[in-house]
Short mmCIF file of C-alpha atoms and ligand atoms in Angstrom, two decimals:
data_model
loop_
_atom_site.label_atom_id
_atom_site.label_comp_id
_atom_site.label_asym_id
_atom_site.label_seq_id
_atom_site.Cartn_x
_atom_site.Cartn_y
_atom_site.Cartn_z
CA UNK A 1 -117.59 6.44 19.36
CA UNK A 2 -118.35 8.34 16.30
CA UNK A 3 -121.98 8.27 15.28
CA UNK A 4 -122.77 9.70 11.99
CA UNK A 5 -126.79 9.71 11.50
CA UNK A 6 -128.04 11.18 8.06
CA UNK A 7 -131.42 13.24 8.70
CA UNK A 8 -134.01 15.68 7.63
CA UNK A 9 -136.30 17.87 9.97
CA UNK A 10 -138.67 17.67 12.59
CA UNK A 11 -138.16 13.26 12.51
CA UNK A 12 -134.74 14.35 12.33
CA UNK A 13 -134.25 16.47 15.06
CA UNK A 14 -136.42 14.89 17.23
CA UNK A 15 -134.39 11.16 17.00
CA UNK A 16 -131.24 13.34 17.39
CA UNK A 17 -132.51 15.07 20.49
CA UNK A 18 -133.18 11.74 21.89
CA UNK A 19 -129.48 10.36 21.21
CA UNK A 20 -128.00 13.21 22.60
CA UNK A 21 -130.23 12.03 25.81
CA UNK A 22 -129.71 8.78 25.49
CA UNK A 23 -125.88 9.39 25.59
CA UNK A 24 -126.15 11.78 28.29
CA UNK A 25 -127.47 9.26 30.17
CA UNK A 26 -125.51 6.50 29.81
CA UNK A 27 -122.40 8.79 30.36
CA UNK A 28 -121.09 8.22 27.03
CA UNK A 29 -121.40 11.86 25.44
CA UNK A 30 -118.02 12.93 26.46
CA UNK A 31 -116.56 9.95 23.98
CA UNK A 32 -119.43 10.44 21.50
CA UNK A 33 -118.92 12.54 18.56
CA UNK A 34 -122.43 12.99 16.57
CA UNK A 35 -121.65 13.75 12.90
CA UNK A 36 -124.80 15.13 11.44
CA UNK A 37 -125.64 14.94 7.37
CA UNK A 38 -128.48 17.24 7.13
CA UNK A 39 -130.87 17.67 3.81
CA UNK A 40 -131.16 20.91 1.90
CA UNK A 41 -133.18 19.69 -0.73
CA UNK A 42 -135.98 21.59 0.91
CA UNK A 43 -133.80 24.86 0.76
CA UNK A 44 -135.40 27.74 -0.84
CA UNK A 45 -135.40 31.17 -1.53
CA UNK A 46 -137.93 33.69 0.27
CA UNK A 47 -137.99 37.31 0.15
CA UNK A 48 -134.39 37.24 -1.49
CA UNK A 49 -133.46 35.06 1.81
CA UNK A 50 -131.91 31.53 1.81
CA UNK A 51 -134.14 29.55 4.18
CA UNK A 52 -133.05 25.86 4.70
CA UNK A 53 -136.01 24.22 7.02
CA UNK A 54 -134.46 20.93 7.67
CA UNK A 55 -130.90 22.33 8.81
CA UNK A 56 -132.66 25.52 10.73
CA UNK A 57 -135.24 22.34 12.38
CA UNK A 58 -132.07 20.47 13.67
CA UNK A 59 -130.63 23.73 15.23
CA UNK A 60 -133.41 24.82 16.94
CA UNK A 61 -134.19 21.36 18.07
CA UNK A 62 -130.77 20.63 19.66
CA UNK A 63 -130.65 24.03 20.87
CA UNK A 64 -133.77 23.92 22.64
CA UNK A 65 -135.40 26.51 21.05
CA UNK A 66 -137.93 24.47 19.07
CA UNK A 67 -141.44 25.32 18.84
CA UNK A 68 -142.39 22.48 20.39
CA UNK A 69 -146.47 22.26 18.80
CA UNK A 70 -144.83 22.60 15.20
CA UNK A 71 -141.67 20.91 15.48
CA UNK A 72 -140.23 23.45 13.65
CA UNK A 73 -139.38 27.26 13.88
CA UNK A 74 -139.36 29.25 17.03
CA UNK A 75 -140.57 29.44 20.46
CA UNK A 76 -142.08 32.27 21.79
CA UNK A 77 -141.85 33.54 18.38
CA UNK A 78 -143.91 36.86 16.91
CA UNK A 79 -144.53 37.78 13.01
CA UNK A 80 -144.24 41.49 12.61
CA UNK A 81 -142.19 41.50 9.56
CA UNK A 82 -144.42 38.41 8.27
CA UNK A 83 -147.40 40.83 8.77
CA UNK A 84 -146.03 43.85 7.27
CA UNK A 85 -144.94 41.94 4.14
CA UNK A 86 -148.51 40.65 3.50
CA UNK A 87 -149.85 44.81 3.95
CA UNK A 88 -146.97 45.21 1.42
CA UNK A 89 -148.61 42.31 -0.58
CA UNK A 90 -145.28 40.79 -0.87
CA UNK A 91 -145.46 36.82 -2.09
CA UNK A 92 -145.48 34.10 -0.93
CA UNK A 93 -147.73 34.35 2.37
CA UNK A 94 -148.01 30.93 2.69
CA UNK A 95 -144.56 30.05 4.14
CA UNK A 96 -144.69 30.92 7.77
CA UNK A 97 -141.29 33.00 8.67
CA UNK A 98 -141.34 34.07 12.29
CA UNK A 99 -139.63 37.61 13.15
CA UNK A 100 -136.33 35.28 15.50
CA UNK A 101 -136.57 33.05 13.01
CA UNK A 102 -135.87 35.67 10.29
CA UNK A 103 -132.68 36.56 11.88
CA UNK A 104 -131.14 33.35 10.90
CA UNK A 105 -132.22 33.61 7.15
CA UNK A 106 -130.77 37.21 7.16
CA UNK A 107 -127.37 36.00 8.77
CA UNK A 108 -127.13 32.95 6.56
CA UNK A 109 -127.81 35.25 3.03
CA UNK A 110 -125.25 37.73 4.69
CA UNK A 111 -122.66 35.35 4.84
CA UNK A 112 -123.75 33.27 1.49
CA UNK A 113 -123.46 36.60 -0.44
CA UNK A 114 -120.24 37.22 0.57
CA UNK A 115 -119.29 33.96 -0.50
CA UNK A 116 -119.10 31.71 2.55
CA UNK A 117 -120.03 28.49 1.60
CA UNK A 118 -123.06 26.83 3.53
CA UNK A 119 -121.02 24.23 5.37
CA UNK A 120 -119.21 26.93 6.73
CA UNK A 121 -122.28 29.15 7.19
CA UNK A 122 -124.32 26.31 9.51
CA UNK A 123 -120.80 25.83 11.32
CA UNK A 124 -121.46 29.79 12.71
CA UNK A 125 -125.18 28.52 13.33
CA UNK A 126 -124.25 25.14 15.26
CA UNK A 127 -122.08 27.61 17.54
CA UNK A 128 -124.84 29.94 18.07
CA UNK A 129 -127.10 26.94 19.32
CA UNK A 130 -124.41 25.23 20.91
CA UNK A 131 -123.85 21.68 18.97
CA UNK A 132 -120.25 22.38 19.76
CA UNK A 133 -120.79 21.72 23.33
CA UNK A 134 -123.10 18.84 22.84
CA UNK A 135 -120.48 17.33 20.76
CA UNK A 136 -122.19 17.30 17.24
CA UNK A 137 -121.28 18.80 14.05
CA UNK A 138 -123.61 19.47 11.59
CA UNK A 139 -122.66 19.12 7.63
CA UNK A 140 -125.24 20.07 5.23
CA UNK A 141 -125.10 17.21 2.68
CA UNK A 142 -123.91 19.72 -0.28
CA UNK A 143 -122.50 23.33 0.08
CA UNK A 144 -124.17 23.57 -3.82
CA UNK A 145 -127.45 24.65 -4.11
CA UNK A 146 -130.07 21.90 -4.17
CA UNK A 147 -133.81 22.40 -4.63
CA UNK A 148 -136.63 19.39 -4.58
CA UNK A 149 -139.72 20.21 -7.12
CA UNK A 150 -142.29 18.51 -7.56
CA UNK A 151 -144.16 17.90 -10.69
CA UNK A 152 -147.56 18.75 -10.95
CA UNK A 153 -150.62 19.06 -13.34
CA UNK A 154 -153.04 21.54 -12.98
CA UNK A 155 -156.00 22.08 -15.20
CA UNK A 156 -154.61 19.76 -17.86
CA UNK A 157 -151.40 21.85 -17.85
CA UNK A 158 -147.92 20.40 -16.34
CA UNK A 159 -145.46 22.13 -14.26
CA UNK A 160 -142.73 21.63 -11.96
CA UNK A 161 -143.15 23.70 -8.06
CA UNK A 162 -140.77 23.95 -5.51
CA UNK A 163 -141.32 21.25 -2.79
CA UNK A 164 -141.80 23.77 0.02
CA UNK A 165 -144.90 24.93 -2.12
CA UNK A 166 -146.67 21.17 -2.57
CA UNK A 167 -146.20 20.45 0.75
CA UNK A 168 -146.44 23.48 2.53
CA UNK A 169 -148.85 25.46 0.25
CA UNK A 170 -150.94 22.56 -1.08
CA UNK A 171 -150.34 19.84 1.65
CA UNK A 172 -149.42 17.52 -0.68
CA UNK A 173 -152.55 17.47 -1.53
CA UNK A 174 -152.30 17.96 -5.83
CA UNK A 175 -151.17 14.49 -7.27
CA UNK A 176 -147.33 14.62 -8.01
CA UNK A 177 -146.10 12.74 -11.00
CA UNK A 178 -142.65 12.67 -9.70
CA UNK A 179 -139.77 14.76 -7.70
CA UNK A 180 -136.78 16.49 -9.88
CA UNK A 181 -134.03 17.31 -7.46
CA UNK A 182 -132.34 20.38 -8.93
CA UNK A 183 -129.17 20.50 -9.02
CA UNK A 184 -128.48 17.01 -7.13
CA UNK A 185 -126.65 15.65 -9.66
CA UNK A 186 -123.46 17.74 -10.25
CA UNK A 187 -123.52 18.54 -6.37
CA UNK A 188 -120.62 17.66 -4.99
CA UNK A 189 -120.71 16.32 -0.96
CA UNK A 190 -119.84 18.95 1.49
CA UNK A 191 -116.38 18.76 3.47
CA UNK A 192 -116.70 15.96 5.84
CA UNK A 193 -119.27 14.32 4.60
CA UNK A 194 -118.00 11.51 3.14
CA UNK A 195 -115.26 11.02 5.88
CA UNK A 196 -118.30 10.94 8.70
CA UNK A 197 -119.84 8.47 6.65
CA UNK A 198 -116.67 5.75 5.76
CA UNK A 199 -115.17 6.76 9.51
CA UNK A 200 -118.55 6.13 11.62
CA UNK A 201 -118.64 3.45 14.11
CA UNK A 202 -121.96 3.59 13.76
CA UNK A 203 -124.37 5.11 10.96
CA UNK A 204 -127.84 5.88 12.35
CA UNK A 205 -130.99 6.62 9.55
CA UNK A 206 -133.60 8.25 12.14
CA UNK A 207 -137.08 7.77 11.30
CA UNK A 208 -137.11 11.11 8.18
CA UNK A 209 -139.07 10.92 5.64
CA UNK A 210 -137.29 7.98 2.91
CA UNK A 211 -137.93 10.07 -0.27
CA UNK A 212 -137.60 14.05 0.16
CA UNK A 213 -135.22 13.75 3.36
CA UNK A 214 -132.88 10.89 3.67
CA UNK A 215 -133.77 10.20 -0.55
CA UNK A 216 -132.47 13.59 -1.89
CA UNK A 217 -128.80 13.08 0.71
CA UNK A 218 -128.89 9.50 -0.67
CA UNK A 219 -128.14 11.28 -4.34
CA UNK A 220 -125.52 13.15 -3.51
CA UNK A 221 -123.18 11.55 -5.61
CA UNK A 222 -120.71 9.31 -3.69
CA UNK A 223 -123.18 9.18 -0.42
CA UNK A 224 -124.73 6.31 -1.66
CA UNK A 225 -121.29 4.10 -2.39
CA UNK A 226 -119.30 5.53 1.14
CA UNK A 227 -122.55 3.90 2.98
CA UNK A 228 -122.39 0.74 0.72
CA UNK A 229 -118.20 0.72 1.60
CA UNK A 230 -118.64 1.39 5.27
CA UNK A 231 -117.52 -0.72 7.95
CA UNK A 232 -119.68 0.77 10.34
CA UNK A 233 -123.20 -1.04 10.62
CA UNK A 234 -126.02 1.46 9.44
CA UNK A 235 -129.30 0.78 11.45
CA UNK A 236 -132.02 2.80 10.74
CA UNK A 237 -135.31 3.68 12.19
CA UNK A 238 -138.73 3.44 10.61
CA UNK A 239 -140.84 6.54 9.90
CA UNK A 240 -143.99 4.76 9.54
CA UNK A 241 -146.49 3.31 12.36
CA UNK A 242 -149.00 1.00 11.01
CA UNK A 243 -147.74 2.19 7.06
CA UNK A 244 -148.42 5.32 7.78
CA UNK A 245 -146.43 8.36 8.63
CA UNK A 246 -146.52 10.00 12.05
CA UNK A 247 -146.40 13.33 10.45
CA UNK A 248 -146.44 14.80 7.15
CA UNK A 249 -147.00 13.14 4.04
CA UNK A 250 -144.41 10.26 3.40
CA UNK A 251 -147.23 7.51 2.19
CA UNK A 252 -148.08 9.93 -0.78
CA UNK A 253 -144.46 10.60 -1.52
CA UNK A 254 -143.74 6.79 -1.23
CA UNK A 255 -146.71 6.45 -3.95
CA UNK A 256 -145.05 8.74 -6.44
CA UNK A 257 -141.79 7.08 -6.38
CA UNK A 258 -143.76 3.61 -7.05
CA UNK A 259 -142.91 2.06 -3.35
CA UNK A 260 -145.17 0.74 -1.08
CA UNK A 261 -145.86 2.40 1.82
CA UNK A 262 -144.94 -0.05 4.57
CA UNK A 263 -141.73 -0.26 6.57
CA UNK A 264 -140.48 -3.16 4.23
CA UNK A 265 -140.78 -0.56 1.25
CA UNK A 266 -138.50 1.70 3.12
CA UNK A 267 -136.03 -0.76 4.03
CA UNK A 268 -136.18 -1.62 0.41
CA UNK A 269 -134.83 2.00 -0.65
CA UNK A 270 -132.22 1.46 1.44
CA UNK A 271 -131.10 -2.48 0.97
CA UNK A 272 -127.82 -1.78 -0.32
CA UNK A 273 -126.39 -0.57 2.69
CA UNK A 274 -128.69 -1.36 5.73
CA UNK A 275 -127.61 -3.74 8.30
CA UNK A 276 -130.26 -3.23 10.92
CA UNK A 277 -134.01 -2.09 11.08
CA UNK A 278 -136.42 -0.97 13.83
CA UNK A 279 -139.77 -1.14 13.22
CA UNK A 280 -142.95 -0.67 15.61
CA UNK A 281 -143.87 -3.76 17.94
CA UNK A 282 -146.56 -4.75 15.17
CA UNK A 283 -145.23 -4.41 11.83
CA UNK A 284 -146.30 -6.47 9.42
CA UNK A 285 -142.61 -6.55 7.96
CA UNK A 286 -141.64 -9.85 7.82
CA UNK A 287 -138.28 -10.63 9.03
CA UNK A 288 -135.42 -11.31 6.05
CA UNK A 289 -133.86 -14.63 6.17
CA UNK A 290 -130.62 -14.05 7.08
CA UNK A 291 -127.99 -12.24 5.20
CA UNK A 292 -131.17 -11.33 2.58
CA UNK A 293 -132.21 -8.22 4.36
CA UNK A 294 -131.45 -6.12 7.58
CA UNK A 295 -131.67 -7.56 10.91
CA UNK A 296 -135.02 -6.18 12.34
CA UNK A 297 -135.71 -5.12 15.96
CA UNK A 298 -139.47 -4.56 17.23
CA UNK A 299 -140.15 -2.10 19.52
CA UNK A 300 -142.44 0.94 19.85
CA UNK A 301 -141.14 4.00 17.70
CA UNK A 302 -143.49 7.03 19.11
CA UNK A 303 -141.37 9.71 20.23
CA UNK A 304 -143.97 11.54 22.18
CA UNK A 305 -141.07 12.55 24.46
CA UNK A 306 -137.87 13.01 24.73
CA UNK A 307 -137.33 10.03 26.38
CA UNK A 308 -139.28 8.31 24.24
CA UNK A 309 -136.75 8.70 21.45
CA UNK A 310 -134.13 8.24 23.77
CA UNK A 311 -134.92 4.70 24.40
CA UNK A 312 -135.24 4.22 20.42
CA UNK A 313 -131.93 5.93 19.89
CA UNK A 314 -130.43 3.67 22.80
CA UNK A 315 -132.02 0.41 20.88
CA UNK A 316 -130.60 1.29 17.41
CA UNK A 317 -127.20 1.74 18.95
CA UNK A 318 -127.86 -1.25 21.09
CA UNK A 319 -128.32 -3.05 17.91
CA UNK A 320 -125.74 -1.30 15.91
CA UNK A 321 -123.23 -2.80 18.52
CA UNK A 322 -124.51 -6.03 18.29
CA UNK A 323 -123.87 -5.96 13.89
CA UNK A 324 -120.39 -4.37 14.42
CA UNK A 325 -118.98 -7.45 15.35
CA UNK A 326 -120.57 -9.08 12.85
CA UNK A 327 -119.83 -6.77 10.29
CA UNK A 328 -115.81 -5.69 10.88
CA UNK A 329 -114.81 -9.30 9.67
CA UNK A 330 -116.77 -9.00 5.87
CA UNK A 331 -116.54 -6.76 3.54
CA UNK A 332 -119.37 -5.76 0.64
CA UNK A 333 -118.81 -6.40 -2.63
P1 GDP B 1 -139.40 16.89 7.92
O1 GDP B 1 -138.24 17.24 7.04
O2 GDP B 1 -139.75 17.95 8.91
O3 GDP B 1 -140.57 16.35 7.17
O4 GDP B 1 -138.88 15.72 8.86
P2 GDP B 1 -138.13 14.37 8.55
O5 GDP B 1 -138.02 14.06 7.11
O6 GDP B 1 -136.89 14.34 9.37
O7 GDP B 1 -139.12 13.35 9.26
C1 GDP B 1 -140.41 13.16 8.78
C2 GDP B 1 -140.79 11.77 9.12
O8 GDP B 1 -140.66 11.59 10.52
C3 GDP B 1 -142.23 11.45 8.78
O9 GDP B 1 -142.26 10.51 7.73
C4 GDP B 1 -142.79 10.89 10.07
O10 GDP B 1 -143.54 9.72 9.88
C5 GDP B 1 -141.56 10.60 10.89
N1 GDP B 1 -141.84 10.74 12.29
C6 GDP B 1 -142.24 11.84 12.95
N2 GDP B 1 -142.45 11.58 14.25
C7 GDP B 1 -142.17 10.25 14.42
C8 GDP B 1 -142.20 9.38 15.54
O11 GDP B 1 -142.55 9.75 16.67
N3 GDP B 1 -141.83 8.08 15.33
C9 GDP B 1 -141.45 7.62 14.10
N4 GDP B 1 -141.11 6.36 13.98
N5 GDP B 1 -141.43 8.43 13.02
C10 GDP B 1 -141.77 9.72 13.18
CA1 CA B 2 -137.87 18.51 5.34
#
């Protein structure tokens, strides 16, 4: 079975961690290949270092070296170097780069500079962390260099800051007028992208943020069209519990793109393409007559374990195989 699941970090990595369970239980990992689109909108430069959080959160994840409290970075991580850049009064202080954690950022500009493309750069990562083994390959969504800002105003004056900064620095807290992806729209999909998506048996959205994760990989252009022309029934997972996120700030960035936050505004970004929808037990989503909207599924959606997530994994596949059938004998306009 080839699963391809689009994702961005810590929502990401955690649903992913949980299919990789969920298949490990059921004894179907050694015919399950995981194809994995990550985001790199959030990508940015530090301290003349390429840093891409949402790829590095997936590889730490699956590798089982996640700080587990964060969700992302190390564990059992120290900051020397952090701390001896702030005595330097090096900029910015306010993105947390543990000293392990650094060693990725230095291998990943090494190779970058000498002009290994980023595919092929998170390739020699995935190895290091063993995705191999596990049977998932991870794509970043572009090998071209993306960036997500946000515009701002502040004190009457408008400006455009990298996303790490509003949501990081500022905690989404200053009122964004919208997002201007960077370099999105000439960017062309990475190698296998676009295969993983019209090949899948099954494409999975987990529960990452709709805007700034699974948004910015939507625009890659021919993303959006390969998931309208796939065979394979895409079921995704909600982010939101009650409308609101379980982490982070996806109700504000919902706001700024004009959407509701609610799991039918979600499903709404996604209605061109989405055959299937968990949402919690209680959602007030009402269910689509049929053939007007994805089939929904009601369950809880808390991964506050590992099994936890497993069992939502194991439901969105469990309902993936039930639209397959359904879906081989149409085709979308
Ligand atoms: P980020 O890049 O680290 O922000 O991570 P993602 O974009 O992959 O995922 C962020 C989204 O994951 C947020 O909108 C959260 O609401 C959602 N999320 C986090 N934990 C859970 C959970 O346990 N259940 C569900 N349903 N969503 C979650
Ligand atoms: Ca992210």
């Amino acid at each position: 079975m080839r699963i391809t699941a689009l994702a961005g970090g810590v929502g990401g990595a955690r649903f992913l961690r949980g299919l990789l369970e969920h298949l490990a239980t059921t004894r179907a990992s050694d015919r399950a290949q995981v194809t994995v689109i990550g985001n790199t909108g959030d990508d940015i430069t530090l301290f003349g270092l390429r840093v891409c959080p949402d790829l590095d959160t997936i590889l730490y994840t699956l590798g089982g070296s996640v700080h587990e409290g964060q969700g992302w970075g190390r564990s059992d991580e120290s900051h020397h170097v952090a701390v001896e850049l702030a005595a330097l009064g090096a900029t910015p202080q306010w993105f947390s780069l543990g000293d392990k954690d650094l060693a990725t950022h230095i291998y990943r500009s090494q190779l970058l500079g000498q002009g290994v493309p980023l595919s092929a750069v998170t390739a020699r990562l995935a190895d290091r962390w063993g995705l191999p083994e596990a049977g998932v390959t991870l794509l970043p969504m572009t090998d071209a260099p993306v960036e997500t800002h946000v515009v701002v105003t502040e004190a009457g004056e408008q400006r455009a800051i990298h996303f790490q900064e509003w949501w990081v620095r500022h905690g989404a807290a200053i009122d964004a007028e919208r997002f201007v992806v960077a370099g999105l729209d000439s960017a062309a999909p990475a190698p296998g992208v676009l295969e993983a998506i019209r090949n899948a048996d099954v494409v999975l959205l987990p529960p990452s943020n709709p805007v700034v994760s699974i948004g910015i990989i939507l625009g890659v252009p021919g993303v959006r069209d390969a998931l309208r022309g796939t065979r394979a029934p895409v079921v995704g997972v909600s982010p939101l519990i009650g409308g609101r996120p379980v982490r982070g700030h996806a109700d504000i960035c919902l706001e700024t793109v004009g959407v509701e936050s609610s799991s039918a505004g979600v499903a709404g970004l996604y209605a061109d393409f989405l055959d299937g929808w968990l949402v919690e037990t209680d959602d007030a989503m009402q269910e689509p007559r049929p053939g007007s909207g994805p089939v929904l599924v009601r369950r809880p959606l808390l991964m506050s374990s590992v099994q936890a997530a497993a069992d939502i994994a194991g439901a969105a596949l469990s309902l993936a195989s039930q639209l397959a059938a359904k879906k081989g004998g149409e085709s979308r306009p």
